[in-house]
Coordinates of C-alpha atoms and ligand atoms in Angstrom, one line a residue:
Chain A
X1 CA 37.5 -249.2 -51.2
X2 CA 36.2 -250.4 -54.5
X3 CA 32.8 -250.7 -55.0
X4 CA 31.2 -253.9 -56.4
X5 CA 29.3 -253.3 -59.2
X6 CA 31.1 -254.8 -62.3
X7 CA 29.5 -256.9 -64.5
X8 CA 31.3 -260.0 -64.8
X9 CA 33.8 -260.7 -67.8
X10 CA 33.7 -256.7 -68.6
X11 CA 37.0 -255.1 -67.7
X12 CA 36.4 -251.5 -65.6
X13 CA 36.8 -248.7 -67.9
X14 CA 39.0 -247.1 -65.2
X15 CA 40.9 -248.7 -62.8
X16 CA 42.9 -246.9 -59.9
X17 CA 44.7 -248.9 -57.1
X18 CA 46.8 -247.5 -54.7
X19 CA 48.2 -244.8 -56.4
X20 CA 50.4 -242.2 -55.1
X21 CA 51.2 -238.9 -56.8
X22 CA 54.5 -237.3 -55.9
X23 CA 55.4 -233.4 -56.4
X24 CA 59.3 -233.2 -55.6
X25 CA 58.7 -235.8 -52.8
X26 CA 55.7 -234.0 -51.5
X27 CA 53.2 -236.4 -51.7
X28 CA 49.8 -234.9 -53.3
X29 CA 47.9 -238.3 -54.2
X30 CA 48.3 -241.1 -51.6
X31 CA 47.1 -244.3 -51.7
X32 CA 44.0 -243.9 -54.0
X33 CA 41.8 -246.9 -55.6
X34 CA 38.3 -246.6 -57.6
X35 CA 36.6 -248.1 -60.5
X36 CA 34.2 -246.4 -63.2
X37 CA 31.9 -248.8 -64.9
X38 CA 30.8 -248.8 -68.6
X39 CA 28.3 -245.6 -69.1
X40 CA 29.0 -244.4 -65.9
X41 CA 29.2 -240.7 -64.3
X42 CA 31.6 -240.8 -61.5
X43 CA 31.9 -237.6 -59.8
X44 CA 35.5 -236.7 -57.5
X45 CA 35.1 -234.2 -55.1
X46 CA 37.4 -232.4 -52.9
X47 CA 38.6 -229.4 -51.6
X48 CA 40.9 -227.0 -53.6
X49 CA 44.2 -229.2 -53.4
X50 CA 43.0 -232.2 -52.7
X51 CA 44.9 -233.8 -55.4
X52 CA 41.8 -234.4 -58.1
X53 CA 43.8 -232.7 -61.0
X54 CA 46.6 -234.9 -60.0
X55 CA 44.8 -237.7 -59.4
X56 CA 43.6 -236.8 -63.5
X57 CA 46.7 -235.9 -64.6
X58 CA 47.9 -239.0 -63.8
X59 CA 45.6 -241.2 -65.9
X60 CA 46.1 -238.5 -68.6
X61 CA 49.6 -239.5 -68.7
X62 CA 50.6 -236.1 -67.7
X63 CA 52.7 -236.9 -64.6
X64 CA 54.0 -240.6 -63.8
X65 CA 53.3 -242.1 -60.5
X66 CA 55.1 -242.8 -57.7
X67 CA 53.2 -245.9 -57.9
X68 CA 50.1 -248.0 -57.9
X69 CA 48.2 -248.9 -61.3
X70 CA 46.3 -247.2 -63.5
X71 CA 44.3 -249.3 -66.0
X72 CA 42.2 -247.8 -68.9
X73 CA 39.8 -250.7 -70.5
X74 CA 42.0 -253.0 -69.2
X75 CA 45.2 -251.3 -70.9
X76 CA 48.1 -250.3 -68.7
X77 CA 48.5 -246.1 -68.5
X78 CA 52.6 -246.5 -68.3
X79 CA 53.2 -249.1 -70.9
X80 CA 49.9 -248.0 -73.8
X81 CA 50.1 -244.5 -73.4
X82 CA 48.8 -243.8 -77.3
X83 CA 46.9 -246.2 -77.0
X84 CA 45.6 -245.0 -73.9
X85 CA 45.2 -241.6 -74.8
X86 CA 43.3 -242.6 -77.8
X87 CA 40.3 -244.0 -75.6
X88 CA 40.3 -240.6 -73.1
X89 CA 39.0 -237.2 -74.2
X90 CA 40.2 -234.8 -71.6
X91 CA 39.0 -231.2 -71.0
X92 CA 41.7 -229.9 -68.5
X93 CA 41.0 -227.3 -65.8
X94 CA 43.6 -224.8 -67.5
X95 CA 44.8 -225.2 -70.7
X96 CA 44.7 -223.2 -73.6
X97 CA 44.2 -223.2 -77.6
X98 CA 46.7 -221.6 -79.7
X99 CA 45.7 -217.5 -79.9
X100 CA 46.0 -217.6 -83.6
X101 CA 43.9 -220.5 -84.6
X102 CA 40.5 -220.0 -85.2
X103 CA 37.5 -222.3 -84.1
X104 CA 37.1 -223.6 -87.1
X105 CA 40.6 -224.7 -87.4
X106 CA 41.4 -225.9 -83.6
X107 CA 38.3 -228.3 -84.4
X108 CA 39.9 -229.7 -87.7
X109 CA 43.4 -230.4 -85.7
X110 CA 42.2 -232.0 -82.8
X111 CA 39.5 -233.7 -84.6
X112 CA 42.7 -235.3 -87.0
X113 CA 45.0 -235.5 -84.1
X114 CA 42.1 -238.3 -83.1
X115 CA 41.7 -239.9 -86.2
X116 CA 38.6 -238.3 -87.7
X117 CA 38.1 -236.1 -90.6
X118 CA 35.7 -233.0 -90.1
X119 CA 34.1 -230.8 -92.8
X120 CA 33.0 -227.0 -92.2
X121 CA 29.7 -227.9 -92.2
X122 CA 29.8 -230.6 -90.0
X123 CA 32.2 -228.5 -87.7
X124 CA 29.4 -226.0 -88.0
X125 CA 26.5 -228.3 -87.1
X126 CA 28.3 -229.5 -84.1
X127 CA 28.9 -226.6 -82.6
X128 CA 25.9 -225.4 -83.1
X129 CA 24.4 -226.5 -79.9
X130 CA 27.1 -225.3 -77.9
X131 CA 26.5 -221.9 -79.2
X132 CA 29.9 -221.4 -81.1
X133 CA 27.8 -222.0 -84.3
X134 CA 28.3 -218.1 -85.6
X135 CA 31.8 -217.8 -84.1
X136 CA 34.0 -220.3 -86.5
X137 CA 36.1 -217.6 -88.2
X138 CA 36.8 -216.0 -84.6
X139 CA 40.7 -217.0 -83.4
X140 CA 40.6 -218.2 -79.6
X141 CA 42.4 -214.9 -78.0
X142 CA 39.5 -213.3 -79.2
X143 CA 36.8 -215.7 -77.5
X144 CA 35.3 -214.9 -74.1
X145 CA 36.5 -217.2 -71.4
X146 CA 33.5 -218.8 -71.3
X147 CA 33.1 -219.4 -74.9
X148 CA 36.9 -220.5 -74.3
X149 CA 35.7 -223.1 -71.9
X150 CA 33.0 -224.3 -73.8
X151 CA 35.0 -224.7 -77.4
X152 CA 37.2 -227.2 -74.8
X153 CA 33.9 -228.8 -74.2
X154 CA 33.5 -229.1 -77.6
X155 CA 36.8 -230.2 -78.5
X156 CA 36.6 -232.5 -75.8
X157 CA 33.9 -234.8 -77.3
X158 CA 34.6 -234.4 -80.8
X159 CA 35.3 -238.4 -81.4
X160 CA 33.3 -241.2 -78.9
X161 CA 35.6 -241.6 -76.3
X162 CA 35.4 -244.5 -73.9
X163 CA 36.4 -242.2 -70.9
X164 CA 35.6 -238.3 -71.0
X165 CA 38.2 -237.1 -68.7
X166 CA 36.2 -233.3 -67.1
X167 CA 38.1 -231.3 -65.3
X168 CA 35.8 -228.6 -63.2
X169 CA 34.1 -228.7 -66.3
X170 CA 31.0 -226.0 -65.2
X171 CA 33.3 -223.3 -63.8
X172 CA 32.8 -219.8 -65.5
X173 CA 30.0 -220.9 -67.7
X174 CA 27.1 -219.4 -67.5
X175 CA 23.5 -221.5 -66.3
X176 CA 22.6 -221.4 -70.2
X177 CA 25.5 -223.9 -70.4
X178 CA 25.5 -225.6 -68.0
X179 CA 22.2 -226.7 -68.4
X180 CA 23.4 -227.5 -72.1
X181 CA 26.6 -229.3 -70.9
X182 CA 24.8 -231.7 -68.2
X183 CA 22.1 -232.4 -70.5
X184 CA 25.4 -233.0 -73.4
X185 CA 27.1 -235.5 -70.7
X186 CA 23.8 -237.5 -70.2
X187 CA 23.4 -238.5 -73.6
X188 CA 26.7 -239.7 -73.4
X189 CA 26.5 -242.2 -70.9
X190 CA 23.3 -243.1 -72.3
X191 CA 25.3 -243.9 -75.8
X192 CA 28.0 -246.1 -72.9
X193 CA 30.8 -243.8 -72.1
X194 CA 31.6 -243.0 -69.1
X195 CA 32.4 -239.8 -67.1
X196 CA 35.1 -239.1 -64.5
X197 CA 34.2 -235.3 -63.8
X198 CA 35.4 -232.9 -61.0
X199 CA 33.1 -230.1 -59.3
X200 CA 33.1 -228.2 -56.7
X201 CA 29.1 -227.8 -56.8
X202 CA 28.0 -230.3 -54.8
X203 CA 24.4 -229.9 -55.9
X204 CA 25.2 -230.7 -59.5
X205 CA 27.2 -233.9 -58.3
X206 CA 24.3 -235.2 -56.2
X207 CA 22.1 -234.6 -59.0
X208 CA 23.8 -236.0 -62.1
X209 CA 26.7 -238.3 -60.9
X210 CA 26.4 -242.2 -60.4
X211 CA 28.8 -242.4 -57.9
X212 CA 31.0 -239.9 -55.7
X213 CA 34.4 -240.2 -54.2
X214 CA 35.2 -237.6 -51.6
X215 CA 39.2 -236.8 -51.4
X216 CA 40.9 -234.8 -49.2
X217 CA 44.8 -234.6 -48.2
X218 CA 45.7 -236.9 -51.6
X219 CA 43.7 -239.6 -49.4
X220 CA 40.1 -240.7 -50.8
X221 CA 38.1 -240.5 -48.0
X222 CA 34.6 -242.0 -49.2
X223 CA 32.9 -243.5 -51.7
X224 CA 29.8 -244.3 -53.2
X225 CA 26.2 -243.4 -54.7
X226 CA 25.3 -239.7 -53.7
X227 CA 22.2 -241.2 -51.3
X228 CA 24.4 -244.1 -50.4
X229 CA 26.9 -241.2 -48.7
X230 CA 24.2 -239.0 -47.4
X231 CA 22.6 -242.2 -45.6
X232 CA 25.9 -243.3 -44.3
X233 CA 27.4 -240.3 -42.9
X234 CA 24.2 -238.4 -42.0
X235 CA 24.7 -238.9 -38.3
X236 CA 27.9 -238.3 -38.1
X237 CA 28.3 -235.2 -35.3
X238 CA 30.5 -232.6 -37.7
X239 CA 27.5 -233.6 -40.4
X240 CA 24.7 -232.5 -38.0
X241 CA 26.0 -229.7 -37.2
X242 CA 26.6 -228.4 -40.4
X243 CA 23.0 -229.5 -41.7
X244 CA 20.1 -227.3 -41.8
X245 CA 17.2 -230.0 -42.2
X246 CA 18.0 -233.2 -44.1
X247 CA 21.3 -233.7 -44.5
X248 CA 22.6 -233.4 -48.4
X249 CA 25.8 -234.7 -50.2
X250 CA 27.4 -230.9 -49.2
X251 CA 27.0 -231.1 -45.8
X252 CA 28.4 -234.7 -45.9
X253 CA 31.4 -233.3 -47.6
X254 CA 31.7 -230.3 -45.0
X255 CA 31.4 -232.6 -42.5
X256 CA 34.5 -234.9 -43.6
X257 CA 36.4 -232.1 -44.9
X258 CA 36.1 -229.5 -42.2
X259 CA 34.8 -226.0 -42.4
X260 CA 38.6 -224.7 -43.0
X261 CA 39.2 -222.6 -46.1
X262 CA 42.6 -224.5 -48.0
X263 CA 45.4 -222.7 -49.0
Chain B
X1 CA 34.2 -255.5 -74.9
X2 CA 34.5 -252.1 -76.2
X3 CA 32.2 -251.6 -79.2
X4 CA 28.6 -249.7 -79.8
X5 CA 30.0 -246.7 -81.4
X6 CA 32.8 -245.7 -78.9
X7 CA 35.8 -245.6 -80.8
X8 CA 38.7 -247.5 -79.9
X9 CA 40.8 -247.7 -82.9
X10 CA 44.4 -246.1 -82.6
X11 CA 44.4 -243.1 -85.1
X12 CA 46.5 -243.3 -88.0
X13 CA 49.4 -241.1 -87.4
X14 CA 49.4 -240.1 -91.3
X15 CA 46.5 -237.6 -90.4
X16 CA 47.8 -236.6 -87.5
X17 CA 50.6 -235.4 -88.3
X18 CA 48.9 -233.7 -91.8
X19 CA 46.7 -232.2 -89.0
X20 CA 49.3 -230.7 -86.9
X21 CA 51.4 -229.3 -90.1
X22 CA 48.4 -227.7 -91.3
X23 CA 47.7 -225.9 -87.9
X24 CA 51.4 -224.8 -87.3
X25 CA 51.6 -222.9 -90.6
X26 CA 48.2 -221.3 -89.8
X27 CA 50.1 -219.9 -86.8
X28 CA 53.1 -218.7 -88.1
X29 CA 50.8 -217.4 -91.4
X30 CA 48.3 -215.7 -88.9
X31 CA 50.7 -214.7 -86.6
X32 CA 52.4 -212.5 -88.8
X33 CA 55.5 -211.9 -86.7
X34 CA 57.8 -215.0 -88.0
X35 CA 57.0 -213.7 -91.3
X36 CA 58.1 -210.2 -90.8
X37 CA 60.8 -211.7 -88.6
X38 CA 62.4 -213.7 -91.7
X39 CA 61.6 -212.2 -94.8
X40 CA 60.5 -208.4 -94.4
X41 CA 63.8 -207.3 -92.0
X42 CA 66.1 -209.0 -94.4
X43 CA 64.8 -207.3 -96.8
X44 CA 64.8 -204.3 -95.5
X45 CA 68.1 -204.2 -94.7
X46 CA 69.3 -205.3 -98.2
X47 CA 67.4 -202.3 -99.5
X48 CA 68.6 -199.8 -97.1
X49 CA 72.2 -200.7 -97.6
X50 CA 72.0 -200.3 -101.5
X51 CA 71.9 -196.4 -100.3
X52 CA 74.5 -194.5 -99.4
X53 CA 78.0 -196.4 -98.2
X54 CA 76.9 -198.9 -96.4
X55 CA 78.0 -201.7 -98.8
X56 CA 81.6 -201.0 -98.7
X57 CA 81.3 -200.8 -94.9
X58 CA 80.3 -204.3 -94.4
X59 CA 82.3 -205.0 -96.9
X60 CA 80.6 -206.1 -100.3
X61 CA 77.1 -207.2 -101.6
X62 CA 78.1 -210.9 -100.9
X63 CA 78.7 -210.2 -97.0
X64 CA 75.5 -208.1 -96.8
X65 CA 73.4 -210.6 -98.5
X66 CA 74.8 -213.3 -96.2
X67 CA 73.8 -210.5 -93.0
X68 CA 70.3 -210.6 -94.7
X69 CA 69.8 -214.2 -94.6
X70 CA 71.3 -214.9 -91.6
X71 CA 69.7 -211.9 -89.7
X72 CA 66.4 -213.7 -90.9
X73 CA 67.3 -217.3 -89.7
X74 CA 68.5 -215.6 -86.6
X75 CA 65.1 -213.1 -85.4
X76 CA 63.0 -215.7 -86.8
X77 CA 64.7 -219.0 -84.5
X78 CA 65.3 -217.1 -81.6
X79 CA 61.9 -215.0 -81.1
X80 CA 59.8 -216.8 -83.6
X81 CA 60.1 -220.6 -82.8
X82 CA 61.7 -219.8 -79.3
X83 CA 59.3 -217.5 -77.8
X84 CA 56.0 -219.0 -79.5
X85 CA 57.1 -222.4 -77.3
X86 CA 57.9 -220.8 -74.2
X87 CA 54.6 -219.2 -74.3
X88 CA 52.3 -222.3 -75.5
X89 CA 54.3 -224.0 -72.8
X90 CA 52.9 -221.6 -70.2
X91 CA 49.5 -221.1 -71.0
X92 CA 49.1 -225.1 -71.5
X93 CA 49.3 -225.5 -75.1
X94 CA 51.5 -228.1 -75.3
X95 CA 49.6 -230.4 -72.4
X96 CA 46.6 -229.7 -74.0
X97 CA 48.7 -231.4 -77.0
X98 CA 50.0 -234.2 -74.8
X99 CA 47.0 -235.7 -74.0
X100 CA 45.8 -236.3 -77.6
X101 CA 47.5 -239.5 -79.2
X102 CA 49.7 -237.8 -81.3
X103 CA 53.1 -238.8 -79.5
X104 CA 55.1 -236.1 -78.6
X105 CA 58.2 -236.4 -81.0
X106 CA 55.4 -235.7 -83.8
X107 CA 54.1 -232.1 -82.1
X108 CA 57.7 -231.0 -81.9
X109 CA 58.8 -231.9 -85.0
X110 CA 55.6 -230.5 -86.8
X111 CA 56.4 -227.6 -85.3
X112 CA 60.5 -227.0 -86.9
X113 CA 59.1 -228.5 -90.0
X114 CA 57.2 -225.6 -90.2
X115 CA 59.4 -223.6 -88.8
X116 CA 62.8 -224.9 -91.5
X117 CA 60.1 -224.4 -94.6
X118 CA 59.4 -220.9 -93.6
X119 CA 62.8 -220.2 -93.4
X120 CA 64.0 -222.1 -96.9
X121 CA 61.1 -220.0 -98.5
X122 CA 62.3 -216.7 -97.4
X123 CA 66.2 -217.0 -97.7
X124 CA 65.2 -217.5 -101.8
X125 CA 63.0 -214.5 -101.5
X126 CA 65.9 -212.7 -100.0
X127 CA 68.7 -214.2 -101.9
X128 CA 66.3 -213.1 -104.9
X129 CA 65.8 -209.6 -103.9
X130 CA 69.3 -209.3 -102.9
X131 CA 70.5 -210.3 -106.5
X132 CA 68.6 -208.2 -107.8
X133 CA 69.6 -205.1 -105.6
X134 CA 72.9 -205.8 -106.0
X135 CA 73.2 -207.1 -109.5
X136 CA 74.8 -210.4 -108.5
X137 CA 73.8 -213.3 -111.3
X138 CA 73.9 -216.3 -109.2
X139 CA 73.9 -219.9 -110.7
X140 CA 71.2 -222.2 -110.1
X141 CA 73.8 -224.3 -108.3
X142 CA 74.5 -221.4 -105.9
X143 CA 70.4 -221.2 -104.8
X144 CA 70.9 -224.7 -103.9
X145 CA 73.8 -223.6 -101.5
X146 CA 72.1 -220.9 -100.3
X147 CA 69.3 -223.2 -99.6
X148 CA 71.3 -226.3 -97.6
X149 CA 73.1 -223.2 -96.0
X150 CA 69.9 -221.7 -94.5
X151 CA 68.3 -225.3 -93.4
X152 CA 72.0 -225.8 -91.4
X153 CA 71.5 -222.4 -90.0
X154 CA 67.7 -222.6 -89.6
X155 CA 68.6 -226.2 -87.6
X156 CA 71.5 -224.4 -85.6
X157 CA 69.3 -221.3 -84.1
X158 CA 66.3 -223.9 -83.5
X159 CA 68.6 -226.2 -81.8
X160 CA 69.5 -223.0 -79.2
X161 CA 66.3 -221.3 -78.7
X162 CA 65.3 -225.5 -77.9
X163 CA 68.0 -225.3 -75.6
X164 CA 67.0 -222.1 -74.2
X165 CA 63.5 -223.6 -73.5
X166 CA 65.1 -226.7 -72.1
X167 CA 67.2 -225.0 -69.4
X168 CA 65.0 -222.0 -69.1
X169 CA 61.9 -222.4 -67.0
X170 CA 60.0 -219.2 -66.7
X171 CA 59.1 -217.7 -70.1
X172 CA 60.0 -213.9 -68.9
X173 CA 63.1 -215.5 -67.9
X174 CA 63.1 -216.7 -71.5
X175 CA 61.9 -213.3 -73.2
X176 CA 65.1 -211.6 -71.2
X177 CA 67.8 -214.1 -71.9
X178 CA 66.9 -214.6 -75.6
X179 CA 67.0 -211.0 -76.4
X180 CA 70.5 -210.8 -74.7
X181 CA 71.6 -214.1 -76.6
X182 CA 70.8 -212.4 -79.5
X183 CA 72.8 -208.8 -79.0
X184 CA 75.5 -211.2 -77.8
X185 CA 75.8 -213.2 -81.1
X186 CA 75.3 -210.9 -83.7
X187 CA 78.0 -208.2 -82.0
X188 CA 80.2 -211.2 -81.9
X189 CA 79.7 -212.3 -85.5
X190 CA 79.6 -208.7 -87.2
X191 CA 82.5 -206.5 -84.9
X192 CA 84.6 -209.7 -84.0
X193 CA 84.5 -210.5 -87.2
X194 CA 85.6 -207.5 -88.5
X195 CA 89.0 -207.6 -86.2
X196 CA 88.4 -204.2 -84.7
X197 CA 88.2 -206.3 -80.8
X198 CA 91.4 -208.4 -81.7
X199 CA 92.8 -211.7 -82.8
X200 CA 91.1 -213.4 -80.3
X201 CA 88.1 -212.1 -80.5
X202 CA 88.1 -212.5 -84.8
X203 CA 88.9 -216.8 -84.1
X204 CA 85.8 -217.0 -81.9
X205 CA 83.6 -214.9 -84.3
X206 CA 84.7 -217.3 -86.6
X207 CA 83.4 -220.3 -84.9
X208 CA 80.5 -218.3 -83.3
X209 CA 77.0 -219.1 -84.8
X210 CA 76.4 -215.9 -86.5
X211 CA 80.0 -215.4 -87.9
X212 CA 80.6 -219.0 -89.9
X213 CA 76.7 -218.4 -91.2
X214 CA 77.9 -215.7 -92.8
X215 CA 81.3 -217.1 -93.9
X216 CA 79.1 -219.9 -95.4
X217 CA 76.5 -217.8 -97.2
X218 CA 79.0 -214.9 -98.1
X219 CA 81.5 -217.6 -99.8
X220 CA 78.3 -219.0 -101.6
X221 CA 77.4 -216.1 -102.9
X222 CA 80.8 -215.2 -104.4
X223 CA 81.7 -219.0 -105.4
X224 CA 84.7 -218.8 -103.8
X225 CA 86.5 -222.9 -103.8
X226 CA 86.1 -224.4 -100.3
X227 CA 88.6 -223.1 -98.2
X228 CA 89.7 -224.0 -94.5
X229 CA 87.3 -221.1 -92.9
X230 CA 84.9 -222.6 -94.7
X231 CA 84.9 -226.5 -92.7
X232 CA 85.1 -224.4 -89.5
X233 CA 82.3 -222.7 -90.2
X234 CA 80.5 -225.9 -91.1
X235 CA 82.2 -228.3 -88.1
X236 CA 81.1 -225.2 -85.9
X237 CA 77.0 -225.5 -86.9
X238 CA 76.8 -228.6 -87.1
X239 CA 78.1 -228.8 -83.9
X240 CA 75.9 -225.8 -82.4
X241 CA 72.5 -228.4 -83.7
X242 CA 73.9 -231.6 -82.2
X243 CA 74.8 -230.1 -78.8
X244 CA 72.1 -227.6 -78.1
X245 CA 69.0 -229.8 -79.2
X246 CA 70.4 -232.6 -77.4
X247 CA 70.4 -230.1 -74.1
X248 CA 67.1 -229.1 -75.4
X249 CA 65.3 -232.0 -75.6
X250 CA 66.6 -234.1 -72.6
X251 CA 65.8 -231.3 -70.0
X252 CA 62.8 -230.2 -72.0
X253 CA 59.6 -229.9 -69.9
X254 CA 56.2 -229.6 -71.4
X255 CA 54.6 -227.8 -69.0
X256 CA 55.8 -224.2 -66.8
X257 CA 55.3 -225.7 -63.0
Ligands
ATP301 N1 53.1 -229.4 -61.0 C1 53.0 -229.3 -59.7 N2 54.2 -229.1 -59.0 C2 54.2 -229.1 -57.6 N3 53.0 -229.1 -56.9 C3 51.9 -229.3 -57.5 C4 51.8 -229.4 -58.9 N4 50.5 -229.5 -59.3 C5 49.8 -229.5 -58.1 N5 50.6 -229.4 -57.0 C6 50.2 -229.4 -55.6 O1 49.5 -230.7 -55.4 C7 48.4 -230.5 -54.5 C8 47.2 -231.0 -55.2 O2 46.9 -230.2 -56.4 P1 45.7 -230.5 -57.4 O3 45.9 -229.6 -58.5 O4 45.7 -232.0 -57.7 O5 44.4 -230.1 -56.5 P2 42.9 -230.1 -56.9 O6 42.2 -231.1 -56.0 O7 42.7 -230.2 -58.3 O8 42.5 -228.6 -56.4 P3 41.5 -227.5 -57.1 O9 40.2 -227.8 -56.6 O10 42.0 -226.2 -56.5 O11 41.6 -227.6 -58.6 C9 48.4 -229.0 -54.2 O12 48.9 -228.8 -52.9 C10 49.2 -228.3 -55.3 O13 49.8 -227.2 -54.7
MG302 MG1 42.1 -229.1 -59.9

């Protein structure tokens, strides 16, 4: 279920075939494939569970798969990892700082860890529009958890990554932000990288993603441009009955998912 | 095919690992408990034992200079280094770590670096402070002991908290059994040294971690020639590092699920 919109000669930024993602045996991730073109937003959906942190983790290097390929612009996940990791820039859905460092001073590691040597002042300046500007002496326990989440925003883009890995990137930020952080990951594709994000606002994915993939069970159920999905599926039965008026990208994921909260 | 101002250069590990140095130190300096752990307690208990009878108790300034240091190696391995990785473990520290391209030998080893320095730093304080409470005039050939003493001893209690971590999963699991570990070795090293729990019980203190530490440091301190305790005590640590961090990095996991 790839969709056919690579330029020829360019290599896919991302390329997942048939992967699997194992937990103990349990299979989580089963059988997934998608590409993400240069300066593209590509938006995975899914209920909680479905396997989208998994599916992540995976091309983060953070769990091996059970199989399939994983190809990062054209570079093999399992054999490059460094080299691999050098291209993402990953914002994880929980991770965590270390208490005692202060902004100031998570910004100089991670910026070295990728190779690029900040100042104060241009830490300063850059998190400035993220609204940490004031806050550079303050050590991370001390940070609210939104504040938290946005400093791993920040951290997140420090260098120009290839592929800006974003893990339910809006959750507990306030509308401030997210405005700020959508408007932040637009100018980003428009400068070529691309975006694999996860949400769980459906609104947000039909209004700022390129393409969506709907997963569900570890298995990826659809794919495609937002309206592409909304025209395909919008006479589906479970989809008209879950649609007040015209049908939007929610209702088509209600209406392939089910109505039934996950455990 | 990648170019325009994305950057896809692999980052020289020479910063990275200058990086990560510079922000393990600004935990253990901010953090204030490793600091108190391994010089502050030592110290305190050299001072407190210049009062009253304790000295001839333990049984000279040498041994209670060597309980100093090792005391310090000891809180400062086993809660400081220990306890600091369980817990970045479990709030997601250490992934957040992983998926940088530092590779992963560099974060751990940044990490005792920091860890061993602190360590060398405050057994001279203490070794200091100690000959000066106790009127001991050491040679500068004797710091040097003192010093490749405290880096075996400093490897030897990293190399179990690692293998604590490494065979531990839960950190309260971790908080529990390291504070037991800890009772557990230093009543071994101090009573079974002292023979009052039997012959037995003195030839394990002997080869116990705490114990040969402070045979080492004690027969440093009062230049004593080598003698045969002395080659247990040092077959014993170096065999505490090379088995425990081997069990503590093969089963090491980076994150707590
Ligand atoms: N480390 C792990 N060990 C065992 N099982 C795991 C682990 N991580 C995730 N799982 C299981 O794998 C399945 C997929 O989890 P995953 O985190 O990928 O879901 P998700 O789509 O990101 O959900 P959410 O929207 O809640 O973040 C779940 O059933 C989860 O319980
Ligand atoms: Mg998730």
């Amino acid at each position: 279920m790839t969709s056919e919109v690579s330029e020829p000669g360019s290599p896919s930024v991302l390329e997942i075939s048939q992967l699997r993602v194992a937990y103990e045996g349990r299979t989580v991730v089963d059988g997934v494939s998608f590409r993400i073109q240069r300066g593209e937003i590509f938006g995975l959906l899914g209920p909680n569970g479905a396997g989208k942190t998994s599916t992540l983790s995976a091309i983060e290097g953070l769990v091996r798969p059970a199989s399939g390929s994983l190809l990062v612009d054209g570079l093999d996940v399992e054999q490059q990892p460094l080299a691999v990791k050098a291209l993402l820039k990953v914002q994880l859905q929980s991770s965590s700082f270390q208490d005692e460092l202060s902004i100031q001073e998570i910004a100089r590691l991670y910026a070295g860890l990728y190779g690029v040597k900040l100042s104060r002042e241009q830490v300063r300046g850059n998190t400035r529009p993220v609204g940490l500007g004031d806050e550079l002496g303050k050590k991370f326990k001390q940070l609210s958890g939104g504040q938290q989440q946005r400093l791993a925003l920040y951290i997140a883009t420090i260098h120009n990554p290839l592929l800006l890995l974003l893990d339910e990137p809006t959750a507990g930020l306030d509308p401030q932000s997210r405005r700020g952080l959508w408007r932040h990951i637009e100018e980003l594709r428009a400068e070529g990288n691309s975006i694999l994000l996860t949400t769980h606002s459906m609104e947000e994915a039909q209004a700022v993603c390129d393409r969506v993939a709907i997963i569900d069970h570890g298995k990826l159920l659809t794919e495609g441009r937002p309206s592409e999905l909304i025209n395909k599926h919008k006479d589906g039965p479970r989809v008209l009955s879950v649609a007040h008026g015209a049908p939007t990208l929610e209702d088509v994921f209600i209406g392939l998912t089910g109505s039934e909260i996950r455990d | 095919m990648t170019n325009t101002g994305v950057n896809t250069a692999r980052p020289p590990l020479g910063l990275a690992l200058r990086s990560l140095l510079r922000a393990d130190f600004l935990v253990l300096l901010n953090g204030k408990t490793s600091v108190f752990l391994s010089i502050l307690l030592p110290v305190v208990i050299l001072v407190a034992n210049t009062f009253g009878k304790g000295q001839s108790r333990l049984g000279g300034s040498s041994l209670v200079i060597g309980l100093a240091l090792t005391l310090g190696l000891l809180t400062s391995g086993l809660f400081g280094y220990t306890l600091a990785l369980a817990h970045d473990r479990d709030v997601g520290v250490l992934q957040r770590l992983r998926v940088t391209p530092a590779p992963t030998w560099m974060i751990m080893t940044s990490r005792v670096l920091v860890q061993v320095a602190t360590n060398l730093v405050a057994s001279v304080i203490v070794v200091i402070v100690g000959a000066l409470a106790y009127g001991l005039s050491l040679n500068p050939g004797q710091y040097l002991l003192v010093i490749a003493v405290s880096v075996l001893g400093a490897a030897a209690f990293l190399a179990i908290g690692q293998a604590v971590v490494g065979l531990v999963q839960s950190t309260s699991a971790i908080n529990a059994v390291t504070r037991v570990l800890m009772i557990l070795l230093l009543l071994l090293g101090l009573l079974g040294g002292t023979g009052i729990l039997g012959d037995t019980m003195k030839s394990i203190a002997a080869w116990s971690p705490v114990g040969a530490l402070m045979t080492l440091f004690a027969d440093t301190l009062n230049a004593s020639s080598w003698s045969g305790q002395d080659t247990t005590a040092l077959l014993a640590c170096i065999g505490y590092v090379a088995v425990c961090a081997t069990i503590g990095v093969r089963w090491f996991r980076w994150n707590s699920r």
